[in-house]
mmCIF file of C-alpha atoms in Angstrom:
data_model
loop_
_atom_site.group_PDB
_atom_site.id
_atom_site.type_symbol
_atom_site.label_atom_id
_atom_site.label_comp_id
_atom_site.label_asym_id
_atom_site.label_seq_id
_atom_site.Cartn_x
_atom_site.Cartn_y
_atom_site.Cartn_z
ATOM 1 C CA MET A 1 34.482 -24.335 1.786
ATOM 2 C CA SER A 2 35.924 -24.294 -1.411
ATOM 3 C CA LYS A 3 35.500 -21.173 -3.804
ATOM 4 C CA LYS A 4 33.535 -23.127 -6.162
ATOM 5 C CA GLN A 5 31.101 -24.041 -3.273
ATOM 6 C CA ASN A 6 30.648 -20.313 -1.985
ATOM 7 C CA GLY A 7 29.548 -18.996 -5.289
ATOM 8 C CA ARG A 8 28.224 -20.261 -8.503
ATOM 9 C CA LEU A 9 27.885 -24.264 -8.598
ATOM 10 C CA GLU A 10 26.708 -24.411 -12.244
ATOM 11 C CA LYS A 11 24.610 -22.681 -14.544
ATOM 12 C CA HIS A 12 21.619 -21.017 -12.732
ATOM 13 C CA ILE A 13 22.621 -22.553 -9.192
ATOM 14 C CA TYR A 14 24.509 -20.730 -6.567
ATOM 15 C CA VAL A 15 25.585 -21.830 -3.193
ATOM 16 C CA GLU A 16 26.923 -20.135 -0.085
ATOM 17 C CA GLU A 17 27.420 -21.264 3.640
ATOM 18 C CA ARG A 18 25.490 -19.867 6.463
ATOM 19 C CA SER A 19 26.150 -20.982 10.107
ATOM 20 C CA GLY A 20 27.058 -24.458 9.167
ATOM 21 C CA SER A 21 24.409 -25.209 6.584
ATOM 22 C CA LEU A 22 24.430 -24.465 2.748
ATOM 23 C CA ARG A 23 22.101 -22.138 1.228
ATOM 24 C CA PHE A 24 21.092 -23.035 -2.455
ATOM 25 C CA LYS A 25 19.759 -20.456 -5.009
ATOM 26 C CA VAL A 26 18.193 -21.253 -8.206
ATOM 27 C CA VAL A 27 17.893 -18.260 -10.438
ATOM 28 C CA VAL A 28 16.177 -18.713 -13.908
ATOM 29 C CA PRO A 29 15.267 -15.088 -14.909
ATOM 30 C CA PRO A 30 12.432 -13.902 -14.060
ATOM 31 C CA PHE A 31 11.830 -16.714 -11.520
ATOM 32 C CA GLN A 32 14.152 -17.684 -8.520
ATOM 33 C CA ASP A 33 14.002 -19.965 -5.523
ATOM 34 C CA SER A 34 16.212 -21.136 -2.418
ATOM 35 C CA ALA A 35 16.255 -23.473 0.130
ATOM 36 C CA THR A 36 18.812 -24.746 2.903
ATOM 37 C CA PHE A 37 20.245 -27.919 3.450
ATOM 38 C CA SER A 38 22.888 -29.553 5.635
ATOM 39 C CA THR A 39 24.994 -31.319 2.886
ATOM 40 C CA MET A 40 26.147 -30.392 -0.769
ATOM 41 C CA ASP A 41 24.568 -33.662 -2.299
ATOM 42 C CA GLU A 42 21.105 -33.334 -1.082
ATOM 43 C CA GLY A 43 21.204 -29.514 -1.929
ATOM 44 C CA ALA A 44 22.571 -29.957 -5.352
ATOM 45 C CA ARG A 45 20.001 -32.671 -6.255
ATOM 46 C CA TRP A 46 17.087 -30.153 -5.110
ATOM 47 C CA ALA A 47 18.606 -27.174 -7.056
ATOM 48 C CA ARG A 48 18.870 -29.331 -10.282
ATOM 49 C CA ARG A 49 15.211 -30.526 -9.875
ATOM 50 C CA ARG A 50 14.032 -26.949 -9.231
ATOM 51 C CA ARG A 51 16.109 -25.723 -12.138
ATOM 52 C CA VAL A 52 14.221 -27.900 -14.431
ATOM 53 C CA GLU A 53 10.923 -26.805 -13.064
ATOM 54 C CA LEU A 54 11.729 -23.092 -13.303
ATOM 55 C CA LEU A 55 13.061 -23.474 -16.885
ATOM 56 C CA GLU A 56 9.634 -25.277 -17.849
ATOM 57 C CA SER A 57 7.812 -22.476 -16.048
ATOM 58 C CA ARG A 58 9.663 -19.909 -18.070
ATOM 59 C CA ALA A 59 8.896 -22.006 -21.344
ATOM 60 C CA SER A 60 5.259 -22.133 -20.756
ATOM 61 C CA ASN A 61 5.171 -18.358 -19.858
ATOM 62 C CA LYS A 62 1.833 -18.908 -17.974
ATOM 63 C CA GLU A 63 2.093 -16.104 -15.511
ATOM 64 C CA LEU A 64 3.706 -13.651 -17.834
ATOM 65 C CA ALA A 65 0.805 -14.155 -20.243
ATOM 66 C CA LEU A 66 -1.560 -12.686 -17.795
ATOM 67 C CA PRO A 67 -2.694 -9.129 -18.574
ATOM 68 C CA GLU A 68 -0.618 -7.372 -15.943
ATOM 69 C CA ARG A 69 1.959 -4.502 -16.161
ATOM 70 C CA VAL A 70 5.351 -5.048 -14.631
ATOM 71 C CA HIS A 71 6.828 -1.860 -13.346
ATOM 72 C CA VAL A 72 10.706 -1.513 -13.072
ATOM 73 C CA VAL A 73 11.586 1.190 -10.653
ATOM 74 C CA SER A 74 14.693 1.538 -8.458
ATOM 75 C CA ALA A 75 14.335 1.171 -4.655
ATOM 76 C CA SER A 76 15.668 4.568 -4.237
ATOM 77 C CA SER A 77 12.516 6.040 -5.841
ATOM 78 C CA GLY A 78 10.299 4.962 -2.811
ATOM 79 C CA PHE A 79 8.029 3.038 -4.893
ATOM 80 C CA PRO A 80 4.777 4.338 -3.491
ATOM 81 C CA HIS A 81 2.375 2.378 -5.417
ATOM 82 C CA ALA A 82 1.862 -1.263 -6.147
ATOM 83 C CA PRO A 83 2.086 -2.532 -9.771
ATOM 84 C CA LYS A 84 -1.331 -2.482 -11.471
ATOM 85 C CA ALA A 85 -2.460 -6.365 -11.390
ATOM 86 C CA ALA A 86 -5.398 -8.148 -12.654
ATOM 87 C CA ARG A 87 -5.678 -10.078 -9.556
ATOM 88 C CA PRO A 88 -4.908 -8.192 -6.045
ATOM 89 C CA ILE A 89 -3.124 -10.512 -3.615
ATOM 90 C CA LYS A 90 -5.259 -10.967 -0.596
ATOM 91 C CA LEU A 91 -3.207 -11.492 2.569
ATOM 92 C CA SER A 92 -5.718 -14.001 3.774
ATOM 93 C CA ASP A 93 -4.475 -16.255 0.715
ATOM 94 C CA VAL A 94 -0.845 -15.350 1.777
ATOM 95 C CA PHE A 95 -1.304 -16.587 5.217
ATOM 96 C CA ASP A 96 -3.180 -19.646 4.055
ATOM 97 C CA SER A 97 -0.303 -20.644 1.577
ATOM 98 C CA TYR A 98 2.204 -19.947 4.492
ATOM 99 C CA GLN A 99 0.023 -22.195 7.054
ATOM 100 C CA GLN A 100 -0.338 -25.046 4.370
ATOM 101 C CA ASN A 101 3.378 -25.231 2.889
ATOM 102 C CA ASP A 102 5.824 -23.625 5.300
ATOM 103 C CA LEU A 103 4.454 -23.966 8.871
ATOM 104 C CA PRO A 104 4.538 -27.598 8.985
ATOM 105 C CA LYS A 105 8.305 -27.679 8.119
ATOM 106 C CA LEU A 106 9.075 -25.714 11.350
ATOM 107 C CA THR A 107 9.971 -27.415 14.846
ATOM 108 C CA GLY A 108 8.708 -24.340 16.590
ATOM 109 C CA LYS A 109 5.430 -24.223 14.492
ATOM 110 C CA ASP A 110 3.118 -23.775 17.620
ATOM 111 C CA ALA A 111 4.573 -20.410 18.334
ATOM 112 C CA GLU A 112 4.783 -19.518 14.661
ATOM 113 C CA ALA A 113 1.235 -20.585 14.151
ATOM 114 C CA SER A 114 -0.139 -18.431 16.912
ATOM 115 C CA ARG A 115 1.700 -15.321 15.431
ATOM 116 C CA LEU A 116 0.131 -16.103 12.073
ATOM 117 C CA GLU A 117 -3.282 -16.227 13.465
ATOM 118 C CA ARG A 118 -2.756 -12.728 15.066
ATOM 119 C CA LEU A 119 -1.523 -11.520 11.777
ATOM 120 C CA ARG A 120 -4.547 -12.867 10.163
ATOM 121 C CA LYS A 121 -6.919 -11.144 12.355
ATOM 122 C CA TRP A 122 -5.119 -7.879 11.996
ATOM 123 C CA PHE A 123 -4.371 -8.051 8.067
ATOM 124 C CA GLY A 124 -6.329 -10.913 6.656
ATOM 125 C CA GLU A 125 -9.225 -8.735 5.091
ATOM 126 C CA ARG A 126 -6.611 -6.451 3.248
ATOM 127 C CA THR A 127 -4.641 -7.029 0.125
ATOM 128 C CA VAL A 128 -0.818 -6.966 -0.329
ATOM 129 C CA ASP A 129 -0.897 -3.497 -1.956
ATOM 130 C CA GLN A 130 -2.748 -2.122 0.989
ATOM 131 C CA LEU A 131 0.349 -2.573 3.279
ATOM 132 C CA ASP A 132 1.640 1.161 3.249
ATOM 133 C CA GLU A 133 3.803 2.766 5.571
ATOM 134 C CA ALA A 134 0.986 4.540 7.487
ATOM 135 C CA LEU A 135 -0.731 1.257 8.182
ATOM 136 C CA ILE A 136 2.382 -0.531 9.433
ATOM 137 C CA ASP A 137 3.279 2.447 11.723
ATOM 138 C CA LYS A 138 -0.146 2.497 13.068
ATOM 139 C CA TRP A 139 -0.144 -1.211 13.845
ATOM 140 C CA LYS A 140 3.219 -1.163 15.260
ATOM 141 C CA ALA A 141 2.124 1.737 17.700
ATOM 142 C CA SER A 142 -0.643 -0.196 18.685
ATOM 143 C CA ARG A 143 0.969 -3.557 19.023
ATOM 144 C CA LEU A 144 3.871 -2.070 21.212
ATOM 145 C CA ALA A 145 1.226 -0.513 23.566
ATOM 146 C CA GLY A 146 -0.748 -3.661 23.978
ATOM 147 C CA LYS A 147 -3.862 -2.559 22.282
ATOM 148 C CA LEU A 148 -3.629 -5.656 19.952
ATOM 149 C CA GLY A 149 -3.278 -8.297 22.479
ATOM 150 C CA SER A 150 -1.748 -7.691 25.933
ATOM 151 C CA GLY A 151 1.957 -8.653 26.802
ATOM 152 C CA ARG A 152 3.291 -10.103 29.957
ATOM 153 C CA ASP A 153 2.946 -8.226 33.194
ATOM 154 C CA PRO A 154 6.452 -6.750 33.671
ATOM 155 C CA ASN A 155 6.073 -7.127 37.383
ATOM 156 C CA ARG A 156 4.710 -10.683 37.580
ATOM 157 C CA ALA A 157 6.698 -12.060 40.284
ATOM 158 C CA ALA A 158 5.512 -9.039 42.680
ATOM 159 C CA THR A 159 1.927 -9.247 41.498
ATOM 160 C CA MET A 160 1.659 -12.920 42.146
ATOM 161 C CA SER A 161 3.488 -12.676 45.313
ATOM 162 C CA THR A 162 0.939 -10.629 47.182
ATOM 163 C CA SER A 163 0.123 -11.622 50.542
ATOM 164 C CA ASP A 164 -3.088 -10.015 51.033
ATOM 165 C CA GLY A 165 -4.923 -12.587 48.866
ATOM 166 C CA ALA A 166 -5.304 -10.257 45.874
ATOM 167 C CA LYS A 167 -3.622 -12.385 43.177
ATOM 168 C CA PRO A 168 -5.063 -12.471 39.540
ATOM 169 C CA LEU A 169 -7.374 -14.851 38.628
ATOM 170 C CA THR A 170 -6.039 -17.860 36.703
ATOM 171 C CA LYS A 171 -7.716 -18.641 33.208
ATOM 172 C CA HIS A 172 -9.397 -21.526 34.720
ATOM 173 C CA GLN A 173 -10.800 -19.390 37.498
ATOM 174 C CA ARG A 174 -11.971 -16.863 35.154
ATOM 175 C CA TYR A 175 -13.936 -19.366 33.034
ATOM 176 C CA ALA A 176 -15.549 -21.081 36.110
ATOM 177 C CA ARG A 177 -16.539 -17.605 37.318
ATOM 178 C CA LYS A 178 -18.143 -16.735 34.026
ATOM 179 C CA LYS A 179 -19.788 -19.895 33.487
ATOM 180 C CA ALA A 180 -21.428 -19.620 37.022
ATOM 181 C CA GLY A 181 -22.724 -16.242 35.971
ATOM 182 C CA LYS A 182 -20.504 -14.379 38.275
ATOM 183 C CA GLU A 183 -18.650 -11.021 37.614
ATOM 184 C CA VAL A 184 -15.369 -11.370 36.218
ATOM 185 C CA PRO A 185 -13.142 -8.459 36.232
ATOM 186 C CA GLY A 186 -11.307 -7.171 33.048
ATOM 187 C CA LEU A 187 -7.793 -8.151 32.420
ATOM 188 C CA PRO A 188 -5.210 -5.549 32.494
ATOM 189 C CA ILE A 189 -3.339 -4.231 29.407
ATOM 190 C CA TYR A 190 0.349 -4.422 29.326
ATOM 191 C CA PRO A 191 2.750 -3.453 26.538
ATOM 192 C CA VAL A 192 4.172 -6.139 24.557
ATOM 193 C CA SER A 193 8.165 -6.773 24.124
ATOM 194 C CA THR A 194 9.790 -5.277 21.283
ATOM 195 C CA GLN A 195 11.115 -8.877 20.386
ATOM 196 C CA THR A 196 7.354 -10.036 20.117
ATOM 197 C CA ALA A 197 6.672 -7.137 17.511
ATOM 198 C CA ARG A 198 9.914 -8.123 15.645
ATOM 199 C CA HIS A 199 8.804 -11.449 15.407
ATOM 200 C CA GLU A 200 5.383 -10.734 13.982
ATOM 201 C CA LEU A 201 6.983 -7.970 11.346
ATOM 202 C CA ASN A 202 9.530 -10.672 10.324
ATOM 203 C CA LEU A 203 6.706 -13.219 9.836
ATOM 204 C CA LEU A 204 4.672 -10.957 7.776
ATOM 205 C CA ARG A 205 7.766 -10.129 5.588
ATOM 206 C CA ARG A 206 8.472 -13.733 5.207
ATOM 207 C CA SER A 207 5.066 -15.131 4.418
ATOM 208 C CA VAL A 208 4.583 -12.345 1.707
ATOM 209 C CA THR A 209 7.953 -13.121 0.066
ATOM 210 C CA LYS A 210 7.455 -16.922 0.045
ATOM 211 C CA TYR A 211 3.976 -16.413 -1.480
ATOM 212 C CA LEU A 212 5.277 -14.230 -4.372
ATOM 213 C CA ASN A 213 8.114 -16.720 -5.247
ATOM 214 C CA LYS A 214 5.631 -19.703 -4.732
ATOM 215 C CA GLU A 215 2.899 -18.530 -6.878
ATOM 216 C CA ASN A 216 5.275 -17.131 -9.655
ATOM 217 C CA ARG A 217 4.074 -13.568 -8.898
ATOM 218 C CA TRP A 218 7.672 -12.153 -8.364
ATOM 219 C CA PRO A 219 8.007 -10.955 -11.965
ATOM 220 C CA ILE A 220 5.026 -8.607 -11.194
ATOM 221 C CA TYR A 221 5.587 -7.716 -7.376
ATOM 222 C CA GLY A 222 9.113 -8.544 -7.025
ATOM 223 C CA ALA A 223 10.812 -5.286 -7.519
ATOM 224 C CA TRP A 224 7.965 -3.280 -5.692
ATOM 225 C CA TRP A 225 8.140 -5.687 -2.719
ATOM 226 C CA GLN A 226 11.946 -5.432 -2.287
ATOM 227 C CA ALA A 227 11.636 -1.592 -2.248
ATOM 228 C CA HIS A 228 8.493 -1.580 0.080
ATOM 229 C CA SER A 229 8.704 0.409 3.298
ATOM 230 C CA LEU A 230 8.100 -2.904 5.282
ATOM 231 C CA MET A 231 11.047 -4.443 3.823
ATOM 232 C CA ARG A 232 13.319 -1.539 4.565
ATOM 233 C CA MET A 233 12.050 -0.322 7.828
ATOM 234 C CA GLN A 234 13.981 -0.234 11.131
ATOM 235 C CA LEU A 235 12.677 -3.088 13.312
ATOM 236 C CA PRO A 236 11.928 -2.317 16.981
ATOM 237 C CA ASP A 237 15.126 -2.852 19.113
ATOM 238 C CA SER A 238 15.922 -6.247 20.160
ATOM 239 C CA ALA A 239 15.198 -7.327 23.698
ATOM 240 C CA GLU A 240 17.978 -7.292 26.458
ATOM 241 C CA PRO A 241 19.641 -10.721 26.730
ATOM 242 C CA ARG A 242 18.007 -12.555 29.792
ATOM 243 C CA ASN A 243 20.180 -13.042 32.764
ATOM 244 C CA ARG A 244 17.961 -15.267 35.176
ATOM 245 C CA ARG A 245 19.579 -18.207 36.925
ATOM 246 C CA VAL A 246 17.731 -20.902 38.862
ATOM 247 C CA SER A 247 19.215 -21.844 42.279
ATOM 248 C CA ASP A 248 19.116 -25.269 43.885
ATOM 249 C CA ASP A 249 16.445 -24.443 46.375
ATOM 250 C CA GLU A 250 14.151 -22.973 43.522
ATOM 251 C CA LEU A 251 14.704 -26.145 41.483
ATOM 252 C CA LEU A 252 13.846 -28.343 44.466
ATOM 253 C CA LYS A 253 10.594 -26.404 45.105
ATOM 254 C CA VAL A 254 9.674 -26.864 41.398
ATOM 255 C CA PHE A 255 10.152 -30.403 41.460
ATOM 256 C CA ASN A 256 8.277 -30.872 44.767
ATOM 257 C CA SER A 257 5.438 -29.441 43.013
ATOM 258 C CA ILE A 258 5.333 -31.857 40.200
ATOM 259 C CA GLU A 259 3.574 -35.073 40.399
ATOM 260 C CA ASP A 260 4.313 -36.719 37.068
ATOM 261 C CA MET A 261 7.521 -38.476 37.151
ATOM 262 C CA THR A 262 8.133 -38.211 33.379
ATOM 263 C CA LEU A 263 7.733 -34.524 33.604
ATOM 264 C CA LYS A 264 10.056 -34.234 36.621
ATOM 265 C CA SER A 265 12.674 -36.258 34.892
ATOM 266 C CA ALA A 266 12.462 -34.478 31.665
ATOM 267 C CA ILE A 267 13.181 -31.094 33.396
ATOM 268 C CA LEU A 268 15.963 -32.626 35.546
ATOM 269 C CA PHE A 269 17.458 -34.181 32.309
ATOM 270 C CA SER A 270 17.370 -30.735 30.794
ATOM 271 C CA ILE A 271 19.220 -29.477 33.792
ATOM 272 C CA LEU A 272 21.847 -32.099 33.465
ATOM 273 C CA THR A 273 22.459 -31.672 29.540
ATOM 274 C CA SER A 274 21.677 -28.332 28.624
ATOM 275 C CA LEU A 275 19.464 -29.683 25.764
ATOM 276 C CA ARG A 276 16.418 -27.777 24.406
ATOM 277 C CA ARG A 277 12.864 -28.659 25.061
ATOM 278 C CA GLY A 278 12.485 -30.200 21.392
ATOM 279 C CA GLU A 279 15.890 -32.004 21.697
ATOM 280 C CA ILE A 280 14.645 -33.405 25.058
ATOM 281 C CA VAL A 281 11.245 -34.743 23.778
ATOM 282 C CA SER A 282 12.804 -36.148 20.835
ATOM 283 C CA LEU A 283 15.319 -38.534 22.366
ATOM 284 C CA GLN A 284 15.012 -42.222 21.579
ATOM 285 C CA TRP A 285 16.159 -45.048 23.715
ATOM 286 C CA GLU A 286 17.797 -46.710 20.896
ATOM 287 C CA ASP A 287 20.161 -43.736 20.693
ATOM 288 C CA VAL A 288 21.475 -44.127 24.189
ATOM 289 C CA ASP A 289 24.858 -45.755 24.783
ATOM 290 C CA PHE A 290 25.293 -46.609 28.306
ATOM 291 C CA GLN A 291 28.660 -47.927 27.791
ATOM 292 C CA ARG A 292 30.263 -44.838 26.055
ATOM 293 C CA MET A 293 27.734 -42.654 28.111
ATOM 294 C CA VAL A 294 26.612 -40.586 25.273
ATOM 295 C CA VAL A 295 23.065 -39.882 23.573
ATOM 296 C CA ARG A 296 22.784 -39.390 19.879
ATOM 297 C CA LEU A 297 20.576 -36.609 18.737
ATOM 298 C CA ARG A 298 18.794 -36.984 15.190
ATOM 299 C CA LYS A 299 18.199 -34.362 12.844
ATOM 300 C CA PRO A 300 14.524 -34.272 11.918
ATOM 301 C CA GLY A 301 15.438 -33.936 8.162
ATOM 302 C CA PHE A 302 16.121 -31.344 5.481
ATOM 303 C CA LEU A 303 12.445 -30.557 5.003
ATOM 304 C CA THR A 304 12.152 -29.411 8.770
ATOM 305 C CA LYS A 305 13.640 -26.052 9.694
ATOM 306 C CA THR A 306 15.246 -26.682 13.138
ATOM 307 C CA LYS A 307 18.376 -25.560 15.312
ATOM 308 C CA VAL A 308 18.887 -29.428 15.949
ATOM 309 C CA HIS A 309 21.658 -31.119 14.192
ATOM 310 C CA ALA A 310 22.726 -34.735 14.606
ATOM 311 C CA ARG A 311 25.483 -35.028 17.106
ATOM 312 C CA GLU A 312 26.565 -37.076 20.082
ATOM 313 C CA VAL A 313 25.829 -35.283 23.736
ATOM 314 C CA PRO A 314 28.125 -36.735 26.582
ATOM 315 C CA LEU A 315 26.107 -37.672 29.723
ATOM 316 C CA LEU A 316 26.936 -36.654 33.157
ATOM 317 C CA PRO A 317 26.918 -39.568 35.783
ATOM 318 C CA GLY A 318 23.527 -38.052 37.182
ATOM 319 C CA ALA A 319 21.970 -38.130 33.619
ATOM 320 C CA VAL A 320 23.143 -41.824 33.117
ATOM 321 C CA LYS A 321 21.530 -42.766 36.656
ATOM 322 C CA LEU A 322 18.317 -40.756 35.824
ATOM 323 C CA LEU A 323 18.006 -42.949 32.303
ATOM 324 C CA GLN A 324 18.720 -46.121 34.389
ATOM 325 C CA ASP A 325 16.153 -45.301 36.962
ATOM 326 C CA LEU A 326 13.637 -44.895 34.208
ATOM 327 C CA ILE A 327 14.054 -48.398 33.169
ATOM 328 C CA PRO A 328 15.511 -48.479 29.617
ATOM 329 C CA LYS A 329 13.596 -49.955 26.814
ATOM 330 C CA LYS A 330 14.638 -51.280 23.484
ATOM 331 C CA SER A 331 13.004 -48.404 21.418
ATOM 332 C CA GLY A 332 10.445 -45.541 21.681
ATOM 333 C CA ARG A 333 10.781 -41.950 22.824
ATOM 334 C CA ILE A 334 12.416 -41.538 26.417
ATOM 335 C CA PHE A 335 10.155 -38.622 27.239
ATOM 336 C CA PRO A 336 6.776 -39.128 25.313
ATOM 337 C CA MET A 337 5.127 -35.694 25.449
ATOM 338 C CA PRO A 338 4.653 -32.705 23.324
ATOM 339 C CA ALA A 339 7.467 -29.877 23.868
ATOM 340 C CA THR A 340 4.774 -27.373 24.900
ATOM 341 C CA ASP A 341 3.539 -29.760 27.611
ATOM 342 C CA LEU A 342 7.139 -29.398 28.997
ATOM 343 C CA SER A 343 6.887 -25.670 29.185
ATOM 344 C CA HIS A 344 3.176 -25.854 30.509
ATOM 345 C CA GLY A 345 4.315 -28.327 33.146
ATOM 346 C CA TRP A 346 7.366 -25.884 34.247
ATOM 347 C CA ARG A 347 5.051 -23.001 34.439
ATOM 348 C CA ASP A 348 2.423 -24.775 36.493
ATOM 349 C CA ALA A 349 4.798 -26.319 39.003
ATOM 350 C CA ALA A 350 6.856 -22.784 39.333
ATOM 351 C CA ASP A 351 3.652 -21.070 40.167
ATOM 352 C CA LYS A 352 2.862 -23.521 42.860
ATOM 353 C CA ALA A 353 6.247 -22.974 44.249
ATOM 354 C CA GLU A 354 5.754 -19.271 43.959
ATOM 355 C CA ILE A 355 8.657 -18.730 41.567
ATOM 356 C CA TYR A 356 6.891 -16.714 39.068
ATOM 357 C CA ASP A 357 9.756 -15.187 36.949
ATOM 358 C CA ALA A 358 11.579 -18.443 36.102
ATOM 359 C CA ARG A 359 10.841 -20.106 32.724
ATOM 360 C CA LEU A 360 11.705 -23.434 31.367
ATOM 361 C CA HIS A 361 14.410 -21.991 28.988
ATOM 362 C CA ASP A 362 16.247 -20.535 32.068
ATOM 363 C CA CYS A 363 17.272 -24.239 32.803
ATOM 364 C CA ARG A 364 19.124 -24.289 29.784
ATOM 365 C CA ARG A 365 21.134 -20.981 30.722
ATOM 366 C CA GLU A 366 21.468 -22.638 34.330
ATOM 367 C CA ALA A 367 22.942 -25.948 32.868
ATOM 368 C CA ILE A 368 25.333 -24.222 30.461
ATOM 369 C CA SER A 369 26.713 -22.114 33.415
ATOM 370 C CA ARG A 370 27.169 -24.917 35.811
ATOM 371 C CA LEU A 371 29.241 -26.864 33.089
ATOM 372 C CA VAL A 372 31.625 -24.050 33.380
ATOM 373 C CA GLU A 373 31.410 -23.039 37.119
ATOM 374 C CA THR A 374 31.228 -26.522 38.599
ATOM 375 C CA CYS A 375 32.664 -28.969 35.846
ATOM 376 C CA GLN A 376 35.097 -26.432 34.687
ATOM 377 C CA LEU A 377 34.559 -27.207 31.141
ATOM 378 C CA ARG A 378 36.165 -24.744 28.586
ATOM 379 C CA MET A 379 33.859 -23.102 25.767
ATOM 380 C CA HIS A 380 34.680 -25.584 22.992
ATOM 381 C CA GLU A 381 33.501 -28.539 25.557
ATOM 382 C CA VAL A 382 30.522 -26.854 26.631
ATOM 383 C CA VAL A 383 29.388 -26.732 22.863
ATOM 384 C CA LEU A 384 29.313 -30.558 22.667
ATOM 385 C CA PHE A 385 26.320 -30.272 25.117
ATOM 386 C CA SER A 386 24.594 -27.060 23.898
ATOM 387 C CA GLY A 387 25.114 -27.599 20.184
ATOM 388 C CA HIS A 388 25.651 -24.026 19.571
ATOM 389 C CA SER A 389 27.099 -23.227 16.079
ATOM 390 C CA ASP A 390 27.771 -19.778 17.051
ATOM 391 C CA MET A 391 30.036 -19.030 20.231
ATOM 392 C CA ARG A 392 28.648 -15.554 20.187
ATOM 393 C CA THR A 393 25.040 -16.592 20.987
ATOM 394 C CA LEU A 394 26.593 -18.950 23.547
ATOM 395 C CA GLU A 395 28.334 -16.132 25.489
ATOM 396 C CA LYS A 396 25.628 -13.318 24.986
ATOM 397 C CA HIS A 397 22.666 -15.292 25.980
ATOM 398 C CA TYR A 398 23.470 -18.509 28.029
ATOM 399 C CA LEU A 399 26.797 -18.147 30.000
ATOM 400 C CA ARG A 400 25.974 -16.237 33.168
ATOM 401 C CA LEU A 401 28.669 -16.997 35.789
ATOM 402 C CA ASP A 402 27.865 -16.575 39.429
ATOM 403 C CA SER A 403 30.631 -14.120 40.730
ATOM 404 C CA GLY A 404 30.323 -15.480 44.196
ATOM 405 C CA ARG A 405 30.843 -19.367 43.103
ATOM 406 C CA MET A 406 33.918 -17.815 41.210
ATOM 407 C CA ALA A 407 35.133 -15.927 44.126
ATOM 408 C CA ALA A 408 34.946 -19.184 46.209
ATOM 409 C CA ARG A 409 36.674 -21.213 43.941
ATOM 410 C CA LEU A 410 39.428 -18.757 43.513
ATOM 411 C CA ALA A 411 39.888 -18.739 47.241
ATOM 412 C CA GLU A 412 40.755 -22.281 47.195
ATOM 413 C CA ASN A 413 43.388 -21.841 44.478
ATOM 414 C CA PRO A 414 47.080 -21.335 45.629
ATOM 415 C CA ASP A 415 47.808 -19.444 42.515
ATOM 416 C CA ALA A 416 45.068 -17.105 43.025
ATOM 417 C CA ILE A 417 46.079 -16.472 46.673
ATOM 418 C CA ASN A 418 49.650 -15.903 45.719
ATOM 419 C CA MET A 419 48.888 -13.698 42.537
ATOM 420 C CA ALA A 420 50.227 -10.497 44.172
ATOM 421 C CA PRO A 421 52.929 -10.070 46.862
ATOM 422 C CA SER A 422 51.773 -9.715 50.487
ATOM 423 C CA LEU A 423 52.347 -6.030 51.765
#
């Protein structure tokens, strides 16, 4: 990127590159706003429009005309109290704003909506200035302990695999018992993962920050919020990278537990391509090129925050055959189902097959690892399938080579056999 692109673009407008995208910031003191785009042209157009809006807001001076007092205090002072404001900010309004303006732009909006509802339940009746360090610490301790919503059973595979018939009741079984007036045992409480707490704390930070910018409350609350303990606190440790691989025998058991052919084909296609579940369900028949053996992924649009970017994905012979067996159409989605149905379908089938600790996303790790092990692709070739923009993420979270398979392959390699002289 040129020097001009990575810095000040023009008056009030700044741009920097972030993981292959362009982050534009418009600064018209005391206001500022930012957004991310995939191309310079669309980002510059947005920034220039936003600059005009912020200049008009400053000229009208509507927010600054309110009888509110602005405190200018450095972050090092601790900033123990919120500025005195005529209108305290309710967190319920913050969450409403995020749900209305930001949530629809996310491809993973279902999971984010669930987190938002939990935050609303715990903090919705409070105001922003009540988010002090003691409250956040108390919430964090209770949340990690599972008191504000239980986490997953850490020994789920062992619990569900009991042979004495003492398996936990499913949600549907519990509902049926309760409806029939039968006694329903209480649910056990398990700690939540540190990653869950990290997601929720980050969402709380993000929703307040966006609200302050969107509602032009930054001149009053901006300095205080940047120095707030929630913004400066050490988040819980990141979860350990998952290492689960899925064997051929396990995959066959899962497939044999699925009756819906569309669901079965979608899961098999994920193994053959390493695509994310959102990418799988977004595929269109008109984007399949059988002659070149590729499928083109479409970016949902700059208004949607997503990891998906437009690219061509090579198709293995098995993937081509799978698509042909589905009887190609001129247009329309190849796998017409919500992404959540794909996850739920996998979970139900894996439970029936008594493979309780395998997740749908493990198929992505399995596919990437097999592309290296079986197809002997190099990392820069694997990226054509996986779509990673950061090789470190690919290596840290997805590439899990099987030592046994590697040893068997080396046993057939003459160079490996003769690597050292015989004694």
